[in-house]
Short mmCIF file of C-alpha atoms in Angstrom, two decimals:
data_model
loop_
_atom_site.label_atom_id
_atom_site.label_comp_id
_atom_site.label_asym_id
_atom_site.label_seq_id
_atom_site.Cartn_x
_atom_site.Cartn_y
_atom_site.Cartn_z
CA MET A 12 -103.65 -15.50 19.88
CA GLN A 13 -104.02 -13.44 16.71
CA PRO A 14 -107.57 -12.89 15.37
CA ILE A 15 -106.78 -14.60 12.08
CA TRP A 16 -105.70 -17.81 13.84
CA ILE A 17 -108.75 -17.72 16.11
CA SER A 18 -110.98 -17.31 13.06
CA LEU A 19 -109.32 -20.18 11.20
CA ALA A 20 -109.61 -22.37 14.30
CA ALA A 21 -113.31 -21.49 14.53
CA CYS A 22 -113.73 -22.42 10.86
CA GLY A 23 -112.07 -25.77 11.54
CA VAL A 24 -114.31 -26.43 14.55
CA MET A 25 -117.43 -25.66 12.48
CA LEU A 26 -116.33 -28.05 9.74
CA LEU A 27 -115.59 -30.64 12.42
CA GLY A 28 -119.20 -30.23 13.55
CA ALA A 29 -120.31 -30.99 9.98
CA VAL A 30 -118.14 -34.13 9.96
CA ILE A 31 -119.65 -35.23 13.30
CA GLY A 32 -123.13 -34.71 11.87
CA ALA A 33 -122.30 -36.83 8.82
CA LEU A 34 -120.87 -39.59 11.04
CA LEU A 35 -123.93 -39.58 13.29
CA ARG A 36 -126.13 -39.93 10.20
CA ARG A 37 -124.34 -43.19 9.37
CA LEU A 38 -124.13 -44.55 12.92
CA LEU A 39 -127.58 -43.80 14.29
CA PRO A 40 -130.41 -46.29 13.65
CA ASP A 41 -133.08 -45.26 11.16
CA HIS A 42 -135.76 -44.77 13.81
CA HIS A 43 -133.56 -42.04 15.36
CA LEU A 44 -133.66 -40.15 12.06
CA ASP A 45 -137.36 -40.31 11.27
CA ASP A 46 -139.52 -37.36 10.25
CA HIS A 47 -140.30 -36.40 13.85
CA ALA A 48 -136.62 -36.17 14.73
CA ARG A 49 -135.97 -34.26 11.53
CA ASP A 50 -138.63 -31.67 12.42
CA ILE A 51 -137.31 -31.21 15.96
CA VAL A 52 -133.70 -30.81 14.79
CA ARG A 53 -134.64 -28.35 12.08
CA LEU A 54 -136.77 -26.25 14.44
CA GLY A 55 -134.00 -26.26 17.03
CA ALA A 56 -131.39 -25.40 14.41
CA GLY A 57 -133.57 -22.53 13.23
CA LEU A 58 -133.77 -21.16 16.77
CA VAL A 59 -130.01 -21.52 17.35
CA GLY A 60 -129.28 -19.97 13.96
CA THR A 61 -131.49 -16.98 14.74
CA ILE A 62 -129.81 -16.43 18.11
CA ALA A 63 -126.34 -16.77 16.57
CA ALA A 64 -127.23 -14.32 13.79
CA LEU A 65 -128.54 -11.78 16.31
CA VAL A 66 -125.44 -12.09 18.48
CA LEU A 67 -123.14 -11.77 15.48
CA GLY A 68 -125.02 -8.69 14.29
CA LEU A 69 -124.92 -7.07 17.73
CA LEU A 70 -121.22 -7.82 18.15
CA ILE A 71 -120.35 -6.42 14.73
CA ASN A 72 -122.38 -3.27 15.38
CA SER A 73 -120.89 -2.79 18.85
CA ALA A 74 -117.32 -3.43 17.64
CA SER A 75 -117.77 -1.07 14.70
CA SER A 76 -119.14 1.71 16.91
CA SER A 77 -116.28 1.30 19.39
CA TYR A 78 -113.73 1.25 16.56
CA GLU A 79 -115.04 4.48 15.04
CA ALA A 80 -115.25 6.16 18.46
CA GLN A 81 -111.63 5.32 19.25
CA ARG A 82 -110.48 6.50 15.85
CA GLY A 83 -112.26 9.78 16.54
CA GLU A 84 -110.52 10.01 19.93
CA VAL A 85 -107.12 9.63 18.25
CA ARG A 86 -107.89 12.54 15.94
CA GLN A 87 -109.18 14.59 18.86
CA ILE A 88 -105.98 13.93 20.82
CA ALA A 89 -103.92 15.10 17.84
CA ALA A 90 -105.98 18.29 17.60
CA ASN A 91 -105.69 18.92 21.35
CA LEU A 92 -101.91 18.47 21.25
CA ILE A 93 -101.50 20.99 18.45
CA LEU A 94 -103.80 23.44 20.23
CA LEU A 95 -101.98 22.95 23.55
CA ASP A 96 -98.64 23.65 21.89
CA ALA A 97 -100.11 26.77 20.26
CA VAL A 98 -101.41 28.01 23.63
CA LEU A 99 -97.99 27.49 25.21
CA ASP A 100 -96.37 29.28 22.27
CA GLN A 101 -98.67 32.25 22.88
CA TYR A 102 -97.69 32.26 26.54
CA GLY A 103 -94.09 33.10 25.67
CA PRO A 104 -90.54 31.79 25.88
CA GLU A 105 -91.04 30.69 29.51
CA ALA A 106 -93.15 27.81 28.20
CA LYS A 107 -90.50 26.49 25.79
CA PRO A 108 -89.27 23.73 28.18
CA ILE A 109 -92.87 22.58 28.63
CA ARG A 110 -93.30 22.34 24.87
CA VAL A 111 -90.21 20.15 24.67
CA LEU A 112 -91.59 17.96 27.47
CA LEU A 113 -94.91 17.76 25.63
CA ARG A 114 -93.18 16.31 22.57
CA GLN A 115 -91.49 13.68 24.72
CA THR A 116 -94.83 12.77 26.30
CA VAL A 117 -96.43 12.33 22.88
CA GLY A 118 -93.64 10.02 21.73
CA GLN A 119 -94.07 7.89 24.85
CA MET A 120 -97.83 7.74 24.33
CA ILE A 121 -97.41 6.43 20.77
CA ASP A 122 -95.00 3.75 21.95
CA ARG A 123 -97.35 2.70 24.75
CA ILE A 124 -100.52 2.44 22.66
CA TRP A 125 -99.17 1.21 19.32
CA GLY A 126 -96.19 -0.71 20.68
CA ASP A 127 -95.96 -4.34 21.77
CA PRO A 128 -98.94 -4.96 24.11
CA GLU A 129 -96.94 -7.63 25.95
CA ALA A 130 -94.23 -5.11 26.78
CA SER A 131 -96.58 -2.26 27.62
CA ASP A 132 -97.55 -1.81 31.22
CA SER A 133 -98.69 0.98 33.46
CA ALA A 134 -95.13 1.81 34.53
CA GLY A 135 -94.17 5.25 33.30
CA LEU A 136 -97.80 6.06 32.58
CA TYR A 137 -99.34 6.72 35.98
CA GLY A 138 -98.17 8.31 39.22
CA SER A 139 -95.52 10.79 40.18
CA GLY A 140 -92.24 11.02 38.35
CA THR A 141 -93.77 10.28 34.95
CA LEU A 142 -93.57 12.60 31.98
CA ALA A 143 -97.27 13.39 32.31
CA SER A 144 -96.95 14.36 35.98
CA ARG A 145 -93.93 16.52 35.19
CA LEU A 146 -95.93 18.21 32.44
CA TYR A 147 -98.78 19.00 34.86
CA ALA A 148 -96.36 20.28 37.49
CA SER A 149 -94.69 22.52 34.92
CA LEU A 150 -98.02 23.94 33.80
CA HIS A 151 -99.03 24.70 37.38
CA ALA A 152 -95.64 26.34 38.00
CA LEU A 153 -96.03 28.83 35.17
CA PRO A 154 -96.09 32.38 36.57
CA ILE A 155 -99.42 34.17 36.21
CA GLY A 156 -98.56 37.83 35.87
CA THR A 157 -101.42 39.13 33.77
CA PRO A 158 -105.06 38.15 33.14
CA ALA A 159 -104.08 37.07 29.62
CA LYS A 160 -101.41 34.69 30.90
CA SER A 161 -103.77 33.41 33.57
CA ALA A 162 -106.34 32.57 30.89
CA LEU A 163 -103.68 30.84 28.76
CA VAL A 164 -102.53 28.70 31.70
CA GLY A 165 -106.12 27.72 32.50
CA GLU A 166 -106.77 26.79 28.88
CA ALA A 167 -103.53 24.79 28.75
CA LEU A 168 -104.44 22.86 31.90
CA GLN A 169 -107.90 22.09 30.54
CA LEU A 170 -106.44 20.78 27.27
CA ALA A 171 -103.83 18.75 29.15
CA VAL A 172 -106.47 17.10 31.36
CA SER A 173 -108.71 16.29 28.39
CA THR A 174 -105.79 14.84 26.42
CA SER A 175 -104.57 12.81 29.40
CA GLN A 176 -108.02 11.30 29.98
CA ALA A 177 -108.30 10.25 26.34
CA ARG A 178 -104.73 8.93 26.40
CA LEU A 179 -105.33 6.72 29.42
CA ALA A 180 -108.62 5.48 27.94
CA LEU A 181 -106.90 4.53 24.68
CA PHE A 182 -104.12 2.76 26.57
CA GLU A 183 -106.65 0.63 28.45
CA GLN A 184 -108.72 -0.02 25.32
CA SER A 185 -105.60 -1.12 23.44
CA ARG A 186 -105.48 -4.18 25.72
CA SER A 187 -109.19 -5.02 25.53
CA GLY A 188 -110.77 -7.78 23.48
CA LEU A 189 -113.81 -9.96 22.99
CA PRO A 190 -114.71 -11.88 26.17
CA VAL A 191 -113.60 -15.49 25.84
CA PRO A 192 -116.91 -17.00 27.10
CA THR A 193 -118.83 -15.05 24.44
CA LEU A 194 -116.52 -16.33 21.73
CA ILE A 195 -116.73 -19.93 22.95
CA VAL A 196 -120.53 -19.91 23.15
CA LEU A 197 -120.84 -18.36 19.68
CA ILE A 198 -118.52 -20.95 18.13
CA PHE A 199 -120.46 -23.71 19.92
CA TRP A 200 -123.74 -22.48 18.44
CA LEU A 201 -122.25 -22.37 14.95
CA THR A 202 -120.77 -25.85 15.37
CA VAL A 203 -124.15 -27.24 16.41
CA LEU A 204 -125.68 -25.67 13.31
CA PHE A 205 -123.13 -27.30 11.02
CA ALA A 206 -123.70 -30.67 12.69
CA SER A 207 -127.46 -30.33 12.10
CA TYR A 208 -126.86 -29.53 8.42
CA CYS A 209 -125.24 -32.93 7.80
CA LEU A 210 -127.37 -35.01 10.16
CA PHE A 211 -130.18 -35.67 7.69
CA SER A 212 -128.68 -34.72 4.31
CA PRO A 213 -125.94 -36.70 2.52
CA VAL A 214 -122.77 -34.81 1.71
CA ASN A 215 -121.63 -34.63 -1.90
CA PRO A 216 -118.85 -32.50 -3.43
CA THR A 217 -121.21 -29.59 -4.10
CA SER A 218 -122.61 -29.54 -0.57
CA ALA A 219 -119.09 -29.97 0.87
CA VAL A 220 -117.88 -26.89 -1.00
CA ALA A 221 -120.94 -24.98 0.17
CA LEU A 222 -120.26 -25.96 3.79
CA VAL A 223 -116.65 -24.78 3.50
CA LEU A 224 -117.74 -21.44 2.05
CA VAL A 225 -120.36 -20.95 4.76
CA ALA A 226 -117.81 -21.80 7.46
CA LEU A 227 -115.34 -19.34 5.96
CA SER A 228 -118.03 -16.65 5.84
CA ALA A 229 -118.95 -17.18 9.50
CA SER A 230 -115.29 -17.20 10.56
CA ALA A 231 -114.73 -14.01 8.52
CA ALA A 232 -117.46 -12.32 10.59
CA LEU A 233 -115.63 -13.44 13.76
CA PHE A 234 -112.39 -12.10 12.28
CA LEU A 235 -113.93 -8.66 11.71
CA ILE A 236 -115.24 -8.56 15.28
CA LEU A 237 -111.91 -9.62 16.80
CA GLU A 238 -110.01 -7.10 14.68
CA MET A 239 -112.27 -4.19 15.59
CA VAL A 240 -112.25 -4.91 19.33
CA GLU A 241 -108.43 -4.78 19.23
CA PRO A 242 -108.09 -1.57 17.20
CA PHE A 243 -104.41 -0.84 17.91
CA SER A 244 -102.96 -4.03 16.44
CA GLY A 245 -103.62 -6.38 13.55
CA PHE A 246 -104.71 -5.74 9.97
CA MET A 247 -107.34 -3.13 10.84
CA GLN A 248 -105.42 -1.19 13.44
CA ILE A 249 -106.19 2.50 13.90
CA SER A 250 -103.40 4.54 12.41
CA SER A 251 -101.19 6.67 14.61
CA ALA A 252 -100.59 9.02 11.66
CA PRO A 253 -102.72 11.91 13.07
CA ILE A 254 -100.68 12.02 16.26
CA ARG A 255 -97.38 11.46 14.44
CA ALA A 256 -98.31 14.30 12.09
CA ALA A 257 -98.77 16.55 15.13
CA LEU A 258 -95.22 15.87 16.36
CA PRO A 259 -93.38 18.03 13.79
CA ARG A 260 -95.57 21.01 14.75
CA LEU A 261 -94.57 20.74 18.41
CA ALA A 262 -91.44 22.42 19.71
CA PRO A 263 -88.32 20.26 19.12
#
């Protein structure tokens, strides 16, 4: 389910909690809503609100850090690809077929990471017979006639390994997301809070508008978290422009 629909559903559940609180206020006998009960509910709501705020803050910070790290990895991959192509260009015309294969590998990587996650799988990404394995085999097969060419091959292999590791990590991270139990528990806490808001206070148009705005604000925080933990899709997806910009510089 898309983050925006999950966030809107969470907003609806929170407002439903407010409606349940207002109904309980009408149905419960007066002695169930005395000052002692009011104090207990408010203290409990304060504790739940503090926990929910801490969890929201931690999730936003963690999601933001992960988002920025993955965006940095995309830029690093683009830089490594350009440098790898330059190293192969320095090696000589014998490396021209490898440069062509490198361009094909980059195109496949973009399709795998930024393509349809439902259609993406590990086929064509791991194991023998893939473009990546053919690229490694071609690099190892380069003749080493001089110390200079030996150093270029070693540097090319090092760049290829580093790029491949980052590529596989990004592919796996493109399918990650917020754990469902965490999301359910957080929405439950927020729903309990909204129920407590309406349990002792009557709802008028002003308070109803305030409740809707608060619910939208809380669901917006959930939306930001869900968007940042799925950084290769949605409204806040990490752009593939750095890697696409590297393609024209590679050998056609």
